[in-house]
Amino acid sequence: MLIAEEYGELCGYVVGREVAGSGEILNLAVSPDGRRRGLGRRLLDAGLAVLGLRGAEEIFLEVRESNVGARALYAAAGFRPVGQRTGYYRYPSENALVLRLPLGGRT
Ligand SMILES: CC(C)(COP(=O)(O)OP(=O)(O)OC[C@H]1O[C@@H](n2cnc3c(N)ncnc32)[C@H](O)[C@@H]1OP(=O)(O)O)[C@@H](O)C(=O)NCCC(=O)NCCS
C-alpha cells in the first residue's frame, strides 16, 4: 500500500499485491478534492513500479464497467481488457472488466 499526502493530509492510496509473478491492483483512490491533478496516475505508476520490483511480470485489476474515469486512466497506463466478471460488484450490482498490463518489456 502506498499513500499520497498533501500538507499532512491523506489524499490518495493504492493497494496491490504480488504472488508468484502475478501482480494485482486491489484498490486505487484519490480524494474528490484532489482529482484530475495527476495523483491517480502517479500512485498507479508507483504501485506498478513496486510490484515490478517484487517480481510481477503482469498486472491484473477489476474495474466497474461504468467507471469511465478509472477506465481512461488504466487505458492510458497500458491496461487492456482481457475478460469480464458478471455481477462482480454489489451496491449497485454491476459487471467488472478485467484488465491486464504486461510488465518487463511491456509485451
Ligand atoms: C480513478 C481515480 C483514482 C483517478 O484519480 P485522479 O487523480 O483524478 O487521476 P489523474 O488526475 O491521474 O488522471 C489521469 C488520467 O485519467 C483519466 N481520468 C481520470 N479521471 C477521469 C474522469 N473522471 N473522466 C475521464 N477521464 C478521467 C484522464 O485521462 C486523466 O488524464 P487528464 O486529466 O490529463 O485528462 C479517481 O477518480 C478516484 O479515486 N475515483 C474513485 C475511486 C475509483 O473509482 N477507483 C478505481 C477503482 S478500480
PDB file of C-alpha atoms and ligand atoms in Angstrom:
ATOM      1  CA  MET A   1       0.000   0.000   0.000  1.00  0.00           C
ATOM      2  CA  LEU A   2       1.269   3.425  -0.924  1.00  0.00           C
ATOM      3  CA  ILE A   3      -0.315   6.681   0.148  1.00  0.00           C
ATOM      4  CA  ALA A   4      -0.207  10.233  -1.150  1.00  0.00           C
ATOM      5  CA  GLU A   5      -0.210  13.095   1.323  1.00  0.00           C
ATOM      6  CA  GLU A   6      -0.532  16.839   0.882  1.00  0.00           C
ATOM      7  CA  TYR A   7       0.189  19.154   3.816  1.00  0.00           C
ATOM      8  CA  GLY A   8      -0.043  16.163   6.123  1.00  0.00           C
ATOM      9  CA  GLU A   9      -3.467  15.118   4.834  1.00  0.00           C
ATOM     10  CA  LEU A  10      -4.110  11.764   3.189  1.00  0.00           C
ATOM     11  CA  CYS A  11      -5.326  12.418  -0.340  1.00  0.00           C
ATOM     12  CA  GLY A  12      -4.910   9.088  -2.108  1.00  0.00           C
ATOM     13  CA  TYR A  13      -3.764   5.497  -1.897  1.00  0.00           C
ATOM     14  CA  VAL A  14      -3.068   2.438  -3.987  1.00  0.00           C
ATOM     15  CA  VAL A  15      -3.167  -1.162  -2.750  1.00  0.00           C
ATOM     16  CA  GLY A  16      -1.595  -4.047  -4.617  1.00  0.00           C
ATOM     17  CA  ARG A  17      -0.112  -7.494  -4.163  1.00  0.00           C
ATOM     18  CA  GLU A  18       2.234  -9.838  -5.966  1.00  0.00           C
ATOM     19  CA  VAL A  19       2.077 -13.630  -5.906  1.00  0.00           C
ATOM     20  CA  ALA A  20       4.291 -15.901  -7.997  1.00  0.00           C
ATOM     21  CA  GLY A  21       4.994 -13.332 -10.678  1.00  0.00           C
ATOM     22  CA  SER A  22       1.451 -12.101 -10.998  1.00  0.00           C
ATOM     23  CA  GLY A  23       0.505  -8.687  -9.637  1.00  0.00           C
ATOM     24  CA  GLU A  24      -2.845  -7.198  -8.818  1.00  0.00           C
ATOM     25  CA  ILE A  25      -4.038  -3.671  -8.161  1.00  0.00           C
ATOM     26  CA  LEU A  26      -6.671  -4.146  -5.467  1.00  0.00           C
ATOM     27  CA  ASN A  27      -7.687  -0.550  -4.900  1.00  0.00           C
ATOM     28  CA  LEU A  28      -6.819   2.930  -6.078  1.00  0.00           C
ATOM     29  CA  ALA A  29      -8.470   6.111  -4.907  1.00  0.00           C
ATOM     30  CA  VAL A  30      -7.862   9.839  -4.781  1.00  0.00           C
ATOM     31  CA  SER A  31      -9.914  12.156  -2.567  1.00  0.00           C
ATOM     32  CA  PRO A  32     -12.583  14.059  -4.529  1.00  0.00           C
ATOM     33  CA  ASP A  33     -10.820  17.403  -3.955  1.00  0.00           C
ATOM     34  CA  GLY A  34      -7.539  16.028  -5.296  1.00  0.00           C
ATOM     35  CA  ARG A  35      -8.728  14.516  -8.556  1.00  0.00           C
ATOM     36  CA  ARG A  36      -7.658  15.397 -12.103  1.00  0.00           C
ATOM     37  CA  ARG A  37      -4.266  16.661 -10.972  1.00  0.00           C
ATOM     38  CA  GLY A  38      -2.276  13.587 -11.887  1.00  0.00           C
ATOM     39  CA  LEU A  39      -2.260  11.973  -8.435  1.00  0.00           C
ATOM     40  CA  GLY A  40      -4.082   8.835  -9.544  1.00  0.00           C
ATOM     41  CA  ARG A  41      -1.627   8.237 -12.355  1.00  0.00           C
ATOM     42  CA  ARG A  42       1.350   8.860 -10.079  1.00  0.00           C
ATOM     43  CA  LEU A  43       0.009   6.469  -7.454  1.00  0.00           C
ATOM     44  CA  LEU A  44      -0.697   3.844 -10.107  1.00  0.00           C
ATOM     45  CA  ASP A  45       2.786   4.202 -11.626  1.00  0.00           C
ATOM     46  CA  ALA A  46       4.399   3.987  -8.182  1.00  0.00           C
ATOM     47  CA  GLY A  47       2.363   0.883  -7.348  1.00  0.00           C
ATOM     48  CA  LEU A  48       3.278  -0.758 -10.643  1.00  0.00           C
ATOM     49  CA  ALA A  49       6.956   0.006 -10.025  1.00  0.00           C
ATOM     50  CA  VAL A  50       6.835  -1.675  -6.608  1.00  0.00           C
ATOM     51  CA  LEU A  51       5.018  -4.722  -7.994  1.00  0.00           C
ATOM     52  CA  GLY A  52       7.589  -4.936 -10.795  1.00  0.00           C
ATOM     53  CA  LEU A  53      10.456  -4.778  -8.295  1.00  0.00           C
ATOM     54  CA  ARG A  54       8.794  -7.604  -6.361  1.00  0.00           C
ATOM     55  CA  GLY A  55       8.799  -9.768  -9.465  1.00  0.00           C
ATOM     56  CA  ALA A  56       5.413  -9.204 -11.101  1.00  0.00           C
ATOM     57  CA  GLU A  57       5.544  -9.889 -14.833  1.00  0.00           C
ATOM     58  CA  GLU A  58       1.927  -8.934 -15.419  1.00  0.00           C
ATOM     59  CA  ILE A  59      -0.693  -6.955 -13.543  1.00  0.00           C
ATOM     60  CA  PHE A  60      -4.424  -7.563 -13.339  1.00  0.00           C
ATOM     61  CA  LEU A  61      -7.244  -5.485 -11.914  1.00  0.00           C
ATOM     62  CA  GLU A  62     -11.025  -5.250 -11.951  1.00  0.00           C
ATOM     63  CA  VAL A  63     -12.949  -2.075 -12.687  1.00  0.00           C
ATOM     64  CA  ARG A  64     -16.654  -1.290 -12.914  1.00  0.00           C
ATOM     65  CA  GLU A  65     -17.823  -1.133 -16.494  1.00  0.00           C
ATOM     66  CA  SER A  66     -19.396   2.288 -15.775  1.00  0.00           C
ATOM     67  CA  ASN A  67     -16.240   3.771 -14.223  1.00  0.00           C
ATOM     68  CA  VAL A  68     -15.287   5.915 -17.210  1.00  0.00           C
ATOM     69  CA  GLY A  69     -12.618   7.890 -15.362  1.00  0.00           C
ATOM     70  CA  ALA A  70     -10.748   4.895 -13.969  1.00  0.00           C
ATOM     71  CA  ARG A  71     -11.009   3.054 -17.272  1.00  0.00           C
ATOM     72  CA  ALA A  72      -9.458   6.035 -19.069  1.00  0.00           C
ATOM     73  CA  LEU A  73      -6.666   6.172 -16.511  1.00  0.00           C
ATOM     74  CA  TYR A  74      -5.916   2.461 -16.833  1.00  0.00           C
ATOM     75  CA  ALA A  75      -6.094   2.535 -20.632  1.00  0.00           C
ATOM     76  CA  ALA A  76      -3.616   5.432 -20.703  1.00  0.00           C
ATOM     77  CA  ALA A  77      -1.296   3.358 -18.500  1.00  0.00           C
ATOM     78  CA  GLY A  78      -1.417   0.492 -20.997  1.00  0.00           C
ATOM     79  CA  PHE A  79      -4.010  -1.810 -19.431  1.00  0.00           C
ATOM     80  CA  ARG A  80      -6.174  -3.735 -21.878  1.00  0.00           C
ATOM     81  CA  PRO A  81      -9.429  -5.695 -21.271  1.00  0.00           C
ATOM     82  CA  VAL A  82      -8.974  -9.456 -21.077  1.00  0.00           C
ATOM     83  CA  GLY A  83     -12.253 -10.552 -19.510  1.00  0.00           C
ATOM     84  CA  GLN A  84     -15.428  -9.760 -17.659  1.00  0.00           C
ATOM     85  CA  ARG A  85     -16.854 -10.894 -14.327  1.00  0.00           C
ATOM     86  CA  THR A  86     -20.643 -10.875 -14.389  1.00  0.00           C
ATOM     87  CA  GLY A  87     -22.266  -9.279 -11.327  1.00  0.00           C
ATOM     88  CA  TYR A  88     -18.874  -8.887  -9.619  1.00  0.00           C
ATOM     89  CA  TYR A  89     -19.809  -5.656  -7.842  1.00  0.00           C
ATOM     90  CA  ARG A  90     -22.672  -5.023  -5.429  1.00  0.00           C
ATOM     91  CA  TYR A  91     -24.481  -1.851  -4.303  1.00  0.00           C
ATOM     92  CA  PRO A  92     -25.150  -1.401  -7.156  1.00  0.00           C
ATOM     93  CA  SER A  93     -24.738  -4.711  -8.886  1.00  0.00           C
ATOM     94  CA  GLU A  94     -22.516  -4.363 -11.941  1.00  0.00           C
ATOM     95  CA  ASN A  95     -20.145  -6.330 -14.102  1.00  0.00           C
ATOM     96  CA  ALA A  96     -16.391  -5.916 -13.755  1.00  0.00           C
ATOM     97  CA  LEU A  97     -13.994  -5.618 -16.608  1.00  0.00           C
ATOM     98  CA  VAL A  98     -10.751  -7.493 -16.028  1.00  0.00           C
ATOM     99  CA  LEU A  99      -7.768  -5.524 -17.280  1.00  0.00           C
ATOM    100  CA  ARG A 100      -4.221  -6.727 -17.805  1.00  0.00           C
ATOM    101  CA  LEU A 101      -0.906  -4.940 -18.151  1.00  0.00           C
ATOM    102  CA  PRO A 102       2.220  -6.882 -19.115  1.00  0.00           C
ATOM    103  CA  LEU A 103       5.374  -5.661 -17.366  1.00  0.00           C
ATOM    104  CA  GLY A 104       9.006  -6.289 -18.270  1.00  0.00           C
ATOM    105  CA  GLY A 105       9.281  -5.204 -21.845  1.00  0.00           C
ATOM    106  CA  ARG A 106       5.551  -4.456 -21.928  1.00  0.00           C
ATOM    107  CA  THR A 107       4.907  -7.429 -24.221  1.00  0.00           C
TER     108      THR A 107
HETATM  109  C1  LIG B   1      -9.994   6.923 -10.691  1.00  0.00           C
HETATM  110  C2  LIG B   1      -9.227   7.936  -9.832  1.00  0.00           C
HETATM  111  C3  LIG B   1      -8.274   7.191  -8.888  1.00  0.00           C
HETATM  112  C4  LIG B   1      -8.416   8.855 -10.753  1.00  0.00           C
HETATM  113  O1  LIG B   1      -7.618   9.709  -9.924  1.00  0.00           O
HETATM  114  P1  LIG B   1      -7.127  11.141 -10.481  1.00  0.00           P
HETATM  115  O2  LIG B   1      -6.095  11.647  -9.536  1.00  0.00           O
HETATM  116  O3  LIG B   1      -8.296  12.010 -10.731  1.00  0.00           O
HETATM  117  O4  LIG B   1      -6.484  10.720 -11.873  1.00  0.00           O
HETATM  118  P2  LIG B   1      -5.446  11.571 -12.740  1.00  0.00           P
HETATM  119  O5  LIG B   1      -5.608  13.038 -12.449  1.00  0.00           O
HETATM  120  O6  LIG B   1      -4.097  10.993 -12.533  1.00  0.00           O
HETATM  121  O7  LIG B   1      -5.984  11.263 -14.202  1.00  0.00           O
HETATM  122  C5  LIG B   1      -5.158  10.663 -15.163  1.00  0.00           C
HETATM  123  C6  LIG B   1      -5.993  10.453 -16.416  1.00  0.00           C
HETATM  124  O8  LIG B   1      -7.047   9.523 -16.175  1.00  0.00           O
HETATM  125  C7  LIG B   1      -8.206   9.923 -16.925  1.00  0.00           C
HETATM  126  N1  LIG B   1      -9.272  10.301 -15.998  1.00  0.00           N
HETATM  127  C8  LIG B   1      -9.207  10.383 -14.642  1.00  0.00           C
HETATM  128  N2  LIG B   1     -10.403  10.714 -14.136  1.00  0.00           N
HETATM  129  C9  LIG B   1     -11.247  10.860 -15.182  1.00  0.00           C
HETATM  130  C10 LIG B   1     -12.628  11.171 -15.309  1.00  0.00           C
HETATM  131  N3  LIG B   1     -13.392  11.422 -14.228  1.00  0.00           N
HETATM  132  N4  LIG B   1     -13.190  11.198 -16.529  1.00  0.00           N
HETATM  133  C11 LIG B   1     -12.448  10.940 -17.624  1.00  0.00           C
HETATM  134  N5  LIG B   1     -11.107  10.630 -17.590  1.00  0.00           N
HETATM  135  C12 LIG B   1     -10.528  10.584 -16.387  1.00  0.00           C
HETATM  136  C13 LIG B   1      -7.798  11.103 -17.758  1.00  0.00           C
HETATM  137  O9  LIG B   1      -7.275  10.597 -18.981  1.00  0.00           O
HETATM  138  C14 LIG B   1      -6.691  11.697 -16.903  1.00  0.00           C
HETATM  139  O10 LIG B   1      -5.797  12.487 -17.636  1.00  0.00           O
HETATM  140  P3  LIG B   1      -6.150  14.080 -17.856  1.00  0.00           P
HETATM  141  O11 LIG B   1      -6.538  14.638 -16.531  1.00  0.00           O
HETATM  142  O12 LIG B   1      -4.868  14.621 -18.384  1.00  0.00           O
HETATM  143  O13 LIG B   1      -7.282  14.099 -18.834  1.00  0.00           O
HETATM  144  C15 LIG B   1     -10.227   8.817  -9.010  1.00  0.00           C
HETATM  145  O14 LIG B   1     -11.189   9.370  -9.897  1.00  0.00           O
HETATM  146  C16 LIG B   1     -10.949   8.073  -7.915  1.00  0.00           C
HETATM  147  O15 LIG B   1     -10.433   7.960  -6.789  1.00  0.00           O
HETATM  148  N6  LIG B   1     -12.151   7.562  -8.210  1.00  0.00           N
HETATM  149  C17 LIG B   1     -12.951   6.851  -7.211  1.00  0.00           C
HETATM  150  C18 LIG B   1     -12.310   5.509  -6.882  1.00  0.00           C
HETATM  151  C19 LIG B   1     -12.163   4.655  -8.112  1.00  0.00           C
HETATM  152  O16 LIG B   1     -13.022   4.622  -8.988  1.00  0.00           O
HETATM  153  N7  LIG B   1     -11.032   3.927  -8.164  1.00  0.00           N
HETATM  154  C20 LIG B   1     -10.751   2.987  -9.216  1.00  0.00           C
HETATM  155  C21 LIG B   1     -11.241   1.643  -8.800  1.00  0.00           C
HETATM  156  S1  LIG B   1     -10.831   0.381  -9.996  1.00  0.00           S
END
